[in-house]
Coordinates of C-alpha atoms and ligand atoms in Angstrom, one line a residue:
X1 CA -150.1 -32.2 83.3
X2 CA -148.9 -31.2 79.7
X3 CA -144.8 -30.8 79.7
X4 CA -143.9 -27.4 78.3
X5 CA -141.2 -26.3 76.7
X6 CA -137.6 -27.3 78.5
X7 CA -135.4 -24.3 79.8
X8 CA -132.2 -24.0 81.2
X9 CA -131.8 -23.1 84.5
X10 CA -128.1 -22.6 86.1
X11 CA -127.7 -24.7 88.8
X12 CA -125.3 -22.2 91.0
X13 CA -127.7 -18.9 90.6
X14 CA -131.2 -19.9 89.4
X15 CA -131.1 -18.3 86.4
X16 CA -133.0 -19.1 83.7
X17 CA -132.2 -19.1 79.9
X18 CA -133.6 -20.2 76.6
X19 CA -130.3 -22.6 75.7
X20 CA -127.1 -24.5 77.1
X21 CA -124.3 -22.8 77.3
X22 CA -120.9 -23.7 79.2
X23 CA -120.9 -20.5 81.3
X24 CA -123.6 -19.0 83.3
X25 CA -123.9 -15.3 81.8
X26 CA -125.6 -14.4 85.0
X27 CA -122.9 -15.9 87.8
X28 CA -120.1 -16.7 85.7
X29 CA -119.9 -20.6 87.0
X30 CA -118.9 -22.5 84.5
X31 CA -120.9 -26.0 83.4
X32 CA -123.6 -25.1 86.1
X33 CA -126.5 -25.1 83.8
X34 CA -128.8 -27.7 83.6
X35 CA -132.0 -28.7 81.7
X36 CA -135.0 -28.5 83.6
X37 CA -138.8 -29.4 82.2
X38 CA -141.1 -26.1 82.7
X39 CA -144.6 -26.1 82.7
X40 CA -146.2 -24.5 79.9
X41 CA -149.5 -21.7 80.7
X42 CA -150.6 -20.6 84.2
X43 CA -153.1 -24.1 83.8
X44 CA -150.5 -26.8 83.4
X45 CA -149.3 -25.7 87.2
X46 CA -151.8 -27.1 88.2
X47 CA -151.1 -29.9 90.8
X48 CA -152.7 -32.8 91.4
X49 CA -154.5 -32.9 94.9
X50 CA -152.7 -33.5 98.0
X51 CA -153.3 -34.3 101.7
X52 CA -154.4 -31.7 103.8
X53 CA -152.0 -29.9 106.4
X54 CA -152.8 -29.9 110.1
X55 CA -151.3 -26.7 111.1
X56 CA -150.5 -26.4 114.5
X57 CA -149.8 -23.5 117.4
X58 CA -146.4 -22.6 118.0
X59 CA -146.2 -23.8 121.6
X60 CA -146.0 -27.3 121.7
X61 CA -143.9 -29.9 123.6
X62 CA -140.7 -29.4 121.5
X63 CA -138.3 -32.8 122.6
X64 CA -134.8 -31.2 121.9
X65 CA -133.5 -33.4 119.5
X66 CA -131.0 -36.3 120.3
X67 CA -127.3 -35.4 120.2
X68 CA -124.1 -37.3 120.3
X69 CA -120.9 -35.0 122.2
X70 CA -117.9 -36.3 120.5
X71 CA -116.1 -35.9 124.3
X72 CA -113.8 -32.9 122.1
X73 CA -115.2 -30.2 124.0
X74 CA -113.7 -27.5 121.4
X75 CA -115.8 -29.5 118.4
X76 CA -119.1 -30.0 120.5
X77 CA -119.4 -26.3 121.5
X78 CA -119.2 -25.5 117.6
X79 CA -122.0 -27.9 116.8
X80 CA -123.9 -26.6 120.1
X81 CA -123.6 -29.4 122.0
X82 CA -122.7 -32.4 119.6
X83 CA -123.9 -33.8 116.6
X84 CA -127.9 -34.1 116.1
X85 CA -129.2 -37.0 115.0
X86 CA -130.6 -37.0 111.4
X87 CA -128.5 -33.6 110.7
X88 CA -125.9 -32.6 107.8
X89 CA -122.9 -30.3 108.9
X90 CA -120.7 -29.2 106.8
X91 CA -117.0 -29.1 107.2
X92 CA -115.4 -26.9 105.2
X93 CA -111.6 -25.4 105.1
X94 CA -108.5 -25.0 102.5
X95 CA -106.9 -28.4 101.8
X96 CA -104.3 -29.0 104.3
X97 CA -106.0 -27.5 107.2
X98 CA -106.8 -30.5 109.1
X99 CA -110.2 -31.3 108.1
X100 CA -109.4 -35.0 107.9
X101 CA -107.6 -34.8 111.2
X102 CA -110.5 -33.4 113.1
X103 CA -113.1 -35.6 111.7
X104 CA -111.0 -38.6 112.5
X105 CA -109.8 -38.3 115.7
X106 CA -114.3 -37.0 116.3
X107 CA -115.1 -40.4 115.1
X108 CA -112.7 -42.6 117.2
X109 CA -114.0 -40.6 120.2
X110 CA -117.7 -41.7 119.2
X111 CA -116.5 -45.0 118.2
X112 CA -114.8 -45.6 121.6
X113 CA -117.6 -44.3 123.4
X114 CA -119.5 -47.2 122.2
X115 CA -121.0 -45.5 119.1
X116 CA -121.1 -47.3 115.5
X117 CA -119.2 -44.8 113.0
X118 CA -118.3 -45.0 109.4
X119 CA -116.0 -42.8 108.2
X120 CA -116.1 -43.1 104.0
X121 CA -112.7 -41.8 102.4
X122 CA -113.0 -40.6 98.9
X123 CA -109.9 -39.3 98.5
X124 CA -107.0 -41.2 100.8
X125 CA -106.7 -45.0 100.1
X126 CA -107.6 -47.1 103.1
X127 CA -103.4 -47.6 103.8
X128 CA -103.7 -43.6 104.2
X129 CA -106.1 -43.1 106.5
X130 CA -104.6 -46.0 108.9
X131 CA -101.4 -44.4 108.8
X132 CA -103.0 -41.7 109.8
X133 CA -104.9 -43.6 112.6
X134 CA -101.7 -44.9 113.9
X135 CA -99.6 -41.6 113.9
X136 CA -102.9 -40.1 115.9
X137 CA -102.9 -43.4 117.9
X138 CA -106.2 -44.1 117.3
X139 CA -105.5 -47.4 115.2
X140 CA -107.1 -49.2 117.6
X141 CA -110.9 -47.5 117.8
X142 CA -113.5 -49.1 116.5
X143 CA -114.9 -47.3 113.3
X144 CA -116.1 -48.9 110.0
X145 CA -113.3 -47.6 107.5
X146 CA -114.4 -47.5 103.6
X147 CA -112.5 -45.8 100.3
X148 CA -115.4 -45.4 97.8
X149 CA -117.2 -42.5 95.6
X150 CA -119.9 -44.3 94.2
X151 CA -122.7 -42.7 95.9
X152 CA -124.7 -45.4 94.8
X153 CA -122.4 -48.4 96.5
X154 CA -122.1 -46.2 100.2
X155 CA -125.9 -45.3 99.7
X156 CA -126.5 -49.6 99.6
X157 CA -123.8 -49.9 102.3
X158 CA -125.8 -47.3 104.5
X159 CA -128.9 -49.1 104.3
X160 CA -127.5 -51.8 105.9
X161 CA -126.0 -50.0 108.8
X162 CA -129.3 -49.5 111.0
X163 CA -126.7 -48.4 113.9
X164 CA -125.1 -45.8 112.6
X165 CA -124.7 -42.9 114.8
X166 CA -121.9 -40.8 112.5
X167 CA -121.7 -41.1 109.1
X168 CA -118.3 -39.3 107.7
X169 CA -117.9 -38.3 104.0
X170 CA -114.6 -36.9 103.1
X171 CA -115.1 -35.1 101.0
X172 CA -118.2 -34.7 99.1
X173 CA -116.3 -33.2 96.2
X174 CA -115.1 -36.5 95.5
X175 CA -118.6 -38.5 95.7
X176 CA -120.1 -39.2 92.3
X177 CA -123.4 -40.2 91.1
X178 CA -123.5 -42.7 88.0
X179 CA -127.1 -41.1 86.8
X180 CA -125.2 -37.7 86.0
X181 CA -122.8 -37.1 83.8
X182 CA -120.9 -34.1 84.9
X183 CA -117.1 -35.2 86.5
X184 CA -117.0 -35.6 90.4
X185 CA -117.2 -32.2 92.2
X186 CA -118.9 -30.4 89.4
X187 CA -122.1 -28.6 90.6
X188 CA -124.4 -31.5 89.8
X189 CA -122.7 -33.9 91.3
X190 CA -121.9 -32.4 94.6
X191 CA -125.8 -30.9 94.6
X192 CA -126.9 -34.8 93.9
X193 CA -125.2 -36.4 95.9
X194 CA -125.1 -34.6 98.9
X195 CA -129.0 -34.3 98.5
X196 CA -129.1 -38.0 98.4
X197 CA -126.8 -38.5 101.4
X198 CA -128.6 -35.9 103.7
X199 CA -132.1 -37.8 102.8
X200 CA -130.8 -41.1 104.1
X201 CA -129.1 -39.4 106.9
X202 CA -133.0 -38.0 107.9
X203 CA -134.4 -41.0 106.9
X204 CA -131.9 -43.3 109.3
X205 CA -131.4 -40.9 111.8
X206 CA -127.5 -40.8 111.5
X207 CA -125.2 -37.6 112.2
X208 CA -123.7 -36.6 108.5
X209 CA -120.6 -34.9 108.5
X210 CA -119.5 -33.8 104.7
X211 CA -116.0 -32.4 104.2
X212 CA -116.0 -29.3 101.7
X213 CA -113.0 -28.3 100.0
X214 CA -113.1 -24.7 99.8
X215 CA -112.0 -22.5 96.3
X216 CA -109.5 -20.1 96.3
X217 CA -112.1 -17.2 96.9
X218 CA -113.1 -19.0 99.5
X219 CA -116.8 -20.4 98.6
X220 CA -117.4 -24.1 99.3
X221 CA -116.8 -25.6 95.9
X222 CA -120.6 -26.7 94.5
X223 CA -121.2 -23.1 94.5
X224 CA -123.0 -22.4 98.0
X225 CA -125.5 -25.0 96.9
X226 CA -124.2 -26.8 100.1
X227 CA -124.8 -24.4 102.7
X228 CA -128.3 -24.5 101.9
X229 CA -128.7 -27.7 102.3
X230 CA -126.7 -29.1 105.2
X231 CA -128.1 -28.0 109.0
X232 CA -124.7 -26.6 110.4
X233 CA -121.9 -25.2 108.5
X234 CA -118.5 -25.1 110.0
X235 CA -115.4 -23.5 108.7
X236 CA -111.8 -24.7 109.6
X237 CA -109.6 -22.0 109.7
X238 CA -105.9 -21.1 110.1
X239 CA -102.6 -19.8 108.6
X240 CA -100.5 -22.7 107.6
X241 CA -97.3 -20.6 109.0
X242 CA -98.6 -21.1 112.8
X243 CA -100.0 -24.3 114.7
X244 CA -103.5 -22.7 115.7
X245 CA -106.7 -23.8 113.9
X246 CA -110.3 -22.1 114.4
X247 CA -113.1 -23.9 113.7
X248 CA -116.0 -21.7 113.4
X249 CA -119.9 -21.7 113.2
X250 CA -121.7 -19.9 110.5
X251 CA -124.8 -21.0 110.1
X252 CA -126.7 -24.0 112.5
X253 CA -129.7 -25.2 112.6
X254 CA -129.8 -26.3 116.6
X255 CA -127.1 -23.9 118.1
X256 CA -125.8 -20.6 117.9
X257 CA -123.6 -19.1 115.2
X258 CA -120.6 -17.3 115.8
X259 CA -119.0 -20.0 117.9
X260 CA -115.3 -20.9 118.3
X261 CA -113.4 -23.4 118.6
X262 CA -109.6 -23.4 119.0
X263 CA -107.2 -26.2 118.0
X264 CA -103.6 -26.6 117.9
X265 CA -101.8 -28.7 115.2
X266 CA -99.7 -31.0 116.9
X267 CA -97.3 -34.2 116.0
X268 CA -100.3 -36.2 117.5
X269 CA -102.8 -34.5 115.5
X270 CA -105.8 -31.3 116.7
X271 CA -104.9 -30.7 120.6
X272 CA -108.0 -28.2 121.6
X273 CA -107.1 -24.9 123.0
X274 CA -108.9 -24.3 126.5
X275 CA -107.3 -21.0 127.2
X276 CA -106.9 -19.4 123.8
X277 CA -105.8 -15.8 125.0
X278 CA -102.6 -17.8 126.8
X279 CA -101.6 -19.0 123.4
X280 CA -101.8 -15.8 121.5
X281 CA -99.9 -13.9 124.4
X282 CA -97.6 -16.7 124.8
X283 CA -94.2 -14.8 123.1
X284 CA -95.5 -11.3 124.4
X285 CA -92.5 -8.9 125.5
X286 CA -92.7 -6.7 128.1
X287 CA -91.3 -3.0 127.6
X288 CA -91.2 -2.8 124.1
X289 CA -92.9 -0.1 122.3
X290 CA -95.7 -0.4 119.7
X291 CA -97.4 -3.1 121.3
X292 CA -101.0 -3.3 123.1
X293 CA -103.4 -6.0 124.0
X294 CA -106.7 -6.1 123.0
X295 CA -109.5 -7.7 124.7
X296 CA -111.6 -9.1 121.7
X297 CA -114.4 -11.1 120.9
X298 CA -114.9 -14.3 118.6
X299 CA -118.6 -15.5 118.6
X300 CA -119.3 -15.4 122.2
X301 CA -115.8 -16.2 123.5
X302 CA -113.2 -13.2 124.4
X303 CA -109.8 -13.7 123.2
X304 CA -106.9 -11.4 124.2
X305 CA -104.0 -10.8 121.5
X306 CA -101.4 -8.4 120.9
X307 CA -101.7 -5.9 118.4
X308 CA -97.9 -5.1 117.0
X309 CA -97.5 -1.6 114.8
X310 CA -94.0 -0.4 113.7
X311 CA -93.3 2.8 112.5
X312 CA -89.9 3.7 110.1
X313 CA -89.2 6.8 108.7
X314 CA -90.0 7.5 104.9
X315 CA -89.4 10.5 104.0
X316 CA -89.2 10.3 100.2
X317 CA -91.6 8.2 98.2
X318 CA -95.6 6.9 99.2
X319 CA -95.6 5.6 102.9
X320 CA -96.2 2.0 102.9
X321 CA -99.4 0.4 105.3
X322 CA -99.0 -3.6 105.7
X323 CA -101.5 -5.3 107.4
X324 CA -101.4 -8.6 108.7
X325 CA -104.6 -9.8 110.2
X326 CA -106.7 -7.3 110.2
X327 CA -108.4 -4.8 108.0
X328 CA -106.3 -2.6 105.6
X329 CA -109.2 0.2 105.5
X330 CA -109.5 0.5 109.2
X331 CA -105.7 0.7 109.7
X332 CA -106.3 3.5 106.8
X333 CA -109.3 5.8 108.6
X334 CA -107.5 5.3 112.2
X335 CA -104.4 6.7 110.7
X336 CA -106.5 9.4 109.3
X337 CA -108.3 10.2 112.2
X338 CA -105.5 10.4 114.0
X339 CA -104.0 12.9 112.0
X340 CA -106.8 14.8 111.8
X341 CA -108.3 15.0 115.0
X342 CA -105.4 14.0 117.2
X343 CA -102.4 15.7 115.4
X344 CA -100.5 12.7 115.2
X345 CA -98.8 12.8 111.7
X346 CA -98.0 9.8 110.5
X347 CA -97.6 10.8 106.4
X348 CA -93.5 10.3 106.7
X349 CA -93.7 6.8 108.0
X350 CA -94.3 3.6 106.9
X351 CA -96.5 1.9 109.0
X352 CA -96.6 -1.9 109.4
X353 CA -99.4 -3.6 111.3
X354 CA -99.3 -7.2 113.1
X355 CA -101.9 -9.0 114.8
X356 CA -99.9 -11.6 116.8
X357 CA -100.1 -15.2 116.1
X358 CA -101.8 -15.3 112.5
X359 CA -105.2 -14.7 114.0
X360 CA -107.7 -12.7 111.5
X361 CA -109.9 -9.9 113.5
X362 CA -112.7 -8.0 112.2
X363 CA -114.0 -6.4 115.1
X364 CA -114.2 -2.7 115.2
X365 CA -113.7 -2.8 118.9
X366 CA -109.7 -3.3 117.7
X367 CA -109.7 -0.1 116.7
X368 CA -108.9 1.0 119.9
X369 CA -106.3 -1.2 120.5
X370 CA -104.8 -0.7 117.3
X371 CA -104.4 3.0 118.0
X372 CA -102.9 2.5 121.1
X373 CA -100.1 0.0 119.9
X374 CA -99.5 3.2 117.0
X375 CA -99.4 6.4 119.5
X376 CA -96.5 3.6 121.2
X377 CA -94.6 3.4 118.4
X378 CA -94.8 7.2 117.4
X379 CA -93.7 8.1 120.9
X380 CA -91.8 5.3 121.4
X381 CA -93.2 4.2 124.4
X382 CA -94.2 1.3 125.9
X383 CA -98.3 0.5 126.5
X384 CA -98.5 -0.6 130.2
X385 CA -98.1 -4.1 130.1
X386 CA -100.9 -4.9 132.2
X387 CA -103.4 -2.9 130.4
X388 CA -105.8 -4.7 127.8
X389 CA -107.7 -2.2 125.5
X390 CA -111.0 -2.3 123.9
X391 CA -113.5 0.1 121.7
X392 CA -114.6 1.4 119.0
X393 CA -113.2 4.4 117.3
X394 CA -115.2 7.1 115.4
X395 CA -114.6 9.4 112.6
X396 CA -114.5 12.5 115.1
X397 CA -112.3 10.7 117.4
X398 CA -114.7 9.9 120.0
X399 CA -114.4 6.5 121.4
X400 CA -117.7 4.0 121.0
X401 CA -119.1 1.8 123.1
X402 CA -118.8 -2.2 122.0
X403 CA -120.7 -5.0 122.7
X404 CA -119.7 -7.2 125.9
X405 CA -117.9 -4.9 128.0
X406 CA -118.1 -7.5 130.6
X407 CA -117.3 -10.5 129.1
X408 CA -113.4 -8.9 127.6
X409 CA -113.0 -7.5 130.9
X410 CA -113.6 -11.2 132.9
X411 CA -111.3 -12.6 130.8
X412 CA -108.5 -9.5 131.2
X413 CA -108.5 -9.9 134.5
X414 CA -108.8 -13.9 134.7
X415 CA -105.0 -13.6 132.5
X416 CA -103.8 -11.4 135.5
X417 CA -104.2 -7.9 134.1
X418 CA -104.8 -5.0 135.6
X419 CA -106.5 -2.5 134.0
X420 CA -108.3 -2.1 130.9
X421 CA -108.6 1.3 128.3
X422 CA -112.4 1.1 127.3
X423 CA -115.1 3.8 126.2
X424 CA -116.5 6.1 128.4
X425 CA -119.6 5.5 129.3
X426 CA -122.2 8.1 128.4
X427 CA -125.0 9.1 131.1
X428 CA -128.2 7.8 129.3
X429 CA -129.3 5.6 131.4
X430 CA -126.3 3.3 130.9
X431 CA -126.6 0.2 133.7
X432 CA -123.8 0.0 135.7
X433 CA -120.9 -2.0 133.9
X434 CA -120.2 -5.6 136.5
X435 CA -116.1 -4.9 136.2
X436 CA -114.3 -7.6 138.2
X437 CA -112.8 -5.5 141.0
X438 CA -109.4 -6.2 140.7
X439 CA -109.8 -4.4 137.0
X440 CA -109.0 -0.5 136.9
X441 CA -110.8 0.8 134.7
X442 CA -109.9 3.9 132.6
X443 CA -112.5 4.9 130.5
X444 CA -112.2 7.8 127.6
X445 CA -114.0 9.7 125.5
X446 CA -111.9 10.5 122.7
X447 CA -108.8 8.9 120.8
X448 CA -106.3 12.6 121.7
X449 CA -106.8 11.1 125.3
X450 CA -105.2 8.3 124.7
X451 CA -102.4 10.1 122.7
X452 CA -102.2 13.0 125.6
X453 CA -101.2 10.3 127.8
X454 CA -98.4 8.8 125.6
X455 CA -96.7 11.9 125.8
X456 CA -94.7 13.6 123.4
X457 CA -94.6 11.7 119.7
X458 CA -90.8 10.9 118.1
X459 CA -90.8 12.8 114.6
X460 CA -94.5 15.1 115.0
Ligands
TYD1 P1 -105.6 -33.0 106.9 O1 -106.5 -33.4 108.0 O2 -105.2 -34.1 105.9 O3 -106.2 -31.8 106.1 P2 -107.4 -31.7 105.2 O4 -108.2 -32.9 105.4 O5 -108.1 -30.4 105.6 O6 -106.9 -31.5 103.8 O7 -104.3 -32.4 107.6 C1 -103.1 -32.3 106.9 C2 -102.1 -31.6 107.6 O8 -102.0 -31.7 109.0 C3 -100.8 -32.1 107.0 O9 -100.1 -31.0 106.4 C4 -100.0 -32.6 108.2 C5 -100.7 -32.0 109.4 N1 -100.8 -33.0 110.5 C6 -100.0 -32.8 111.6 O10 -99.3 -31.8 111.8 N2 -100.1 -33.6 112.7 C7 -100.9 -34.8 112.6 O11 -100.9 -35.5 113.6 C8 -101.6 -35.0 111.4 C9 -102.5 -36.2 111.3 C10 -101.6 -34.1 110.4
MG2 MG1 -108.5 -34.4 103.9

């Protein structure tokens, strides 16, 4: 094989140009490109001959593969069960969030349960992560505890850990490979050396767990090169005002996406969250207007929260819209669509949005719930306490089905509600929705039902 000409090729967006330069014109990412040989002519592709395949059916006797539950049910759910043996997940979150935290107090679980565990800190000295051990009172399970970021020293270390069941790297950011000469956490170094853990980790059958700091516009720093290359990606999420932590699923390899699970920060580290809907509705207040609960969704688990909306009159300038937690547009076309189809006029006010507890929704089915917590507020009347609300809302004002009916309604009634506001449901051969029975249910058609009901609106 004759060696062509080199190119450059940026390591964050493929691109390919004739020379180095510090930025990638193409993505932007700085000191991402990289030298690559390329083959010169269509002939010099040529490769040299290789085994031959034996392709196979697709039904087979598939084993499912091996899995270690770390005993935190919250974590395991995430990861679909446990951790899989010979798999890479990725943990990634802002700094703060409790990344360390979780990972730790996982390990001690699988080290207590028998399991061998090395947890590798590259960025808190040995004294650090004790201390942390003993404030989460786990001082005394048995884990292998190492500082390094020579990839090449834990990579030496690992092959003489034939045991290993978990293998911890926090984070990979601060792993470093002596054979490239970028800084720790640049591109290349996070590419290499998670490439080289992930091969031993297939090679020796151990569970990897990589931490991954995350930038400020929220990509895993190493430019989304990680995601590609781990089995499981999780994302630790939270606002640092309020104790609750989500760690969610977004891509894995042996489980299903879209899974949650729910932590609370405590004194003695991640407490999981078996009921989240009790937390989020734990300061709800009766009897006050501009508040509504809505039955949502996160991955496949319903959570109820209250949405908040106050209203105050602004007659002068621009209104003002704040939204905390959920989507600005939304708020933006429900407020129009209110206006426009439900004559609710809402130009004079200023209109401030709250979804209870810091949690983030991006459902549509809000919208709903988000309407009726603003028809409160106008007439300043209470929701019904008991009532949970759910559904989409169109552009005409007509209410929309969502998916899992069933599912937000279980849990409604399982936190003692008793009714829930939901879509109509239209004749076309719609099977019959499995309501618990203790549920009314009050279905509508259009948004002006719901403000009909509210009766007459402060202001007009
Ligand atoms: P940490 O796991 O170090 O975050 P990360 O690894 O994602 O950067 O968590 C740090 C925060 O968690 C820190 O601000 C203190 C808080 N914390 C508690 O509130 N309780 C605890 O028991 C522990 C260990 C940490
Ligand atoms: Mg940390």
């Amino acid at each position: 094989m004759t060696r062509g000409a080199a190119r450059f090729v940026c390591q964050s967006c493929a691109a390919v140009t004739p020379k180095w330069a510090g930025r990638c014109e193409a993505c932007g990412g700085w000191n991402s490109i990289v030298e690559e040989a390329a083959a010169a002519g269509p002939g010099a592709a040529r490769l040299a001959a290789g085994r031959k395949l034996a392709f196979v059916g697709l039904a087979g006797a598939a084993a499912p593969p091996p899995r270690a539950a770390t005993g935190i049910a919250e974590f395991d759910r995430v990861l679909g069960g446990g951790l899989v043996a010979g798999s890479a997940v990725l943990l990634g979150g802002d700094p703060g969030i409790g990344k360390s935290t979780l990972l730790l107090q996982a390990a001690a679980r699988l080290g207590r349960a028998g399991r061998r565990v090395l947890y590798v800190s590259g960025e808190e000295s040995i004294e650090q992560v004790r201390l942390r051990a003993r404030r989460l009172n786990l001082a005394d399970a048995p884990l292998g505890l190492a500082a390094a970021i020579n990839l090449r020293d834990i990579a030496a270390s690992l092959e003489a850990e034939p045991e290993a069941a978990l293998v911890v790297i926090d984070s990979i950011q601060t792993m470093w490979m002596d054979s490239i000469e970028s800084a720790p956490g640049s591109v290349g170094q996070v590419r290499a050396t998670a490439f080289e853990l992930i091969r031993l980790a297939k090679a020796r059958g151990f569970a990897l767990a990589l931490v991954g700091h995350v930038t400020k516009d929220g990509a895993i720093a190493g430019p989304r090169v990680l995601e590609h290359m781990v089995d499981a990606v999780l994302y630790f999420e939270g606002d640092r005002g309020h104790q609750f932590r989500i760690l969610r699923g977004v891509k894995n390899r042996f489980g299903a996406t879209d899974e949650i699970g729910v932590f609370e920060m405590t004194d003695l580290g991640l407490a999981e969250v078996a009921n989240p809907s009790a937390l989020f509705l734990a300061e709800r207040r009766g009897n006050v207007s501009g508040s509504a609960v809505f039955a949502g969704l996160e991955g496949s688990r319903p959570v109820l929260v209250e949405v908040q909306a106050l209203l105050s009159a602004n007659p002068g300038g621009a209104p003002r819209r704040s939204v905390i937690g959920w989507e600005a547009g939304r708020l933006a076309m429900l407020l129009a669509v209110l206006d426009a189809r439900c004559g609710l006029r809402l130009g004079a006010s200023d209109v401030y949005l709250n979804i209870a507890g810091g949690l983030r929704i991006s459902e549509p089915a809000a919208d709903l719930a988000v309407a009726a917590a603003l028809v409160s507020a106008a007439a300043d009347r209470p929701t019904d306490p008991g009532r949970v609300y759910f559904g989409e809302v169109g552009l005409s004002g007509e209410i929309r089905q969502v998916a899992q009916a069933e599912a937000r309604l279980k849990e409604a009634q399982k936190l003692g509600f008793a009714s829930a506001c939901l879509p109509r449901r239209v004749a076309r051969g719609n099977r019959p929705l499995a309501a618990p029975e203790a549920l009314a249910l009050h279905e509508i058609g259009h948004l002006s039902d719901l403000v009909t009901q509210a009766g007459p609106v402060r202001g007009g």
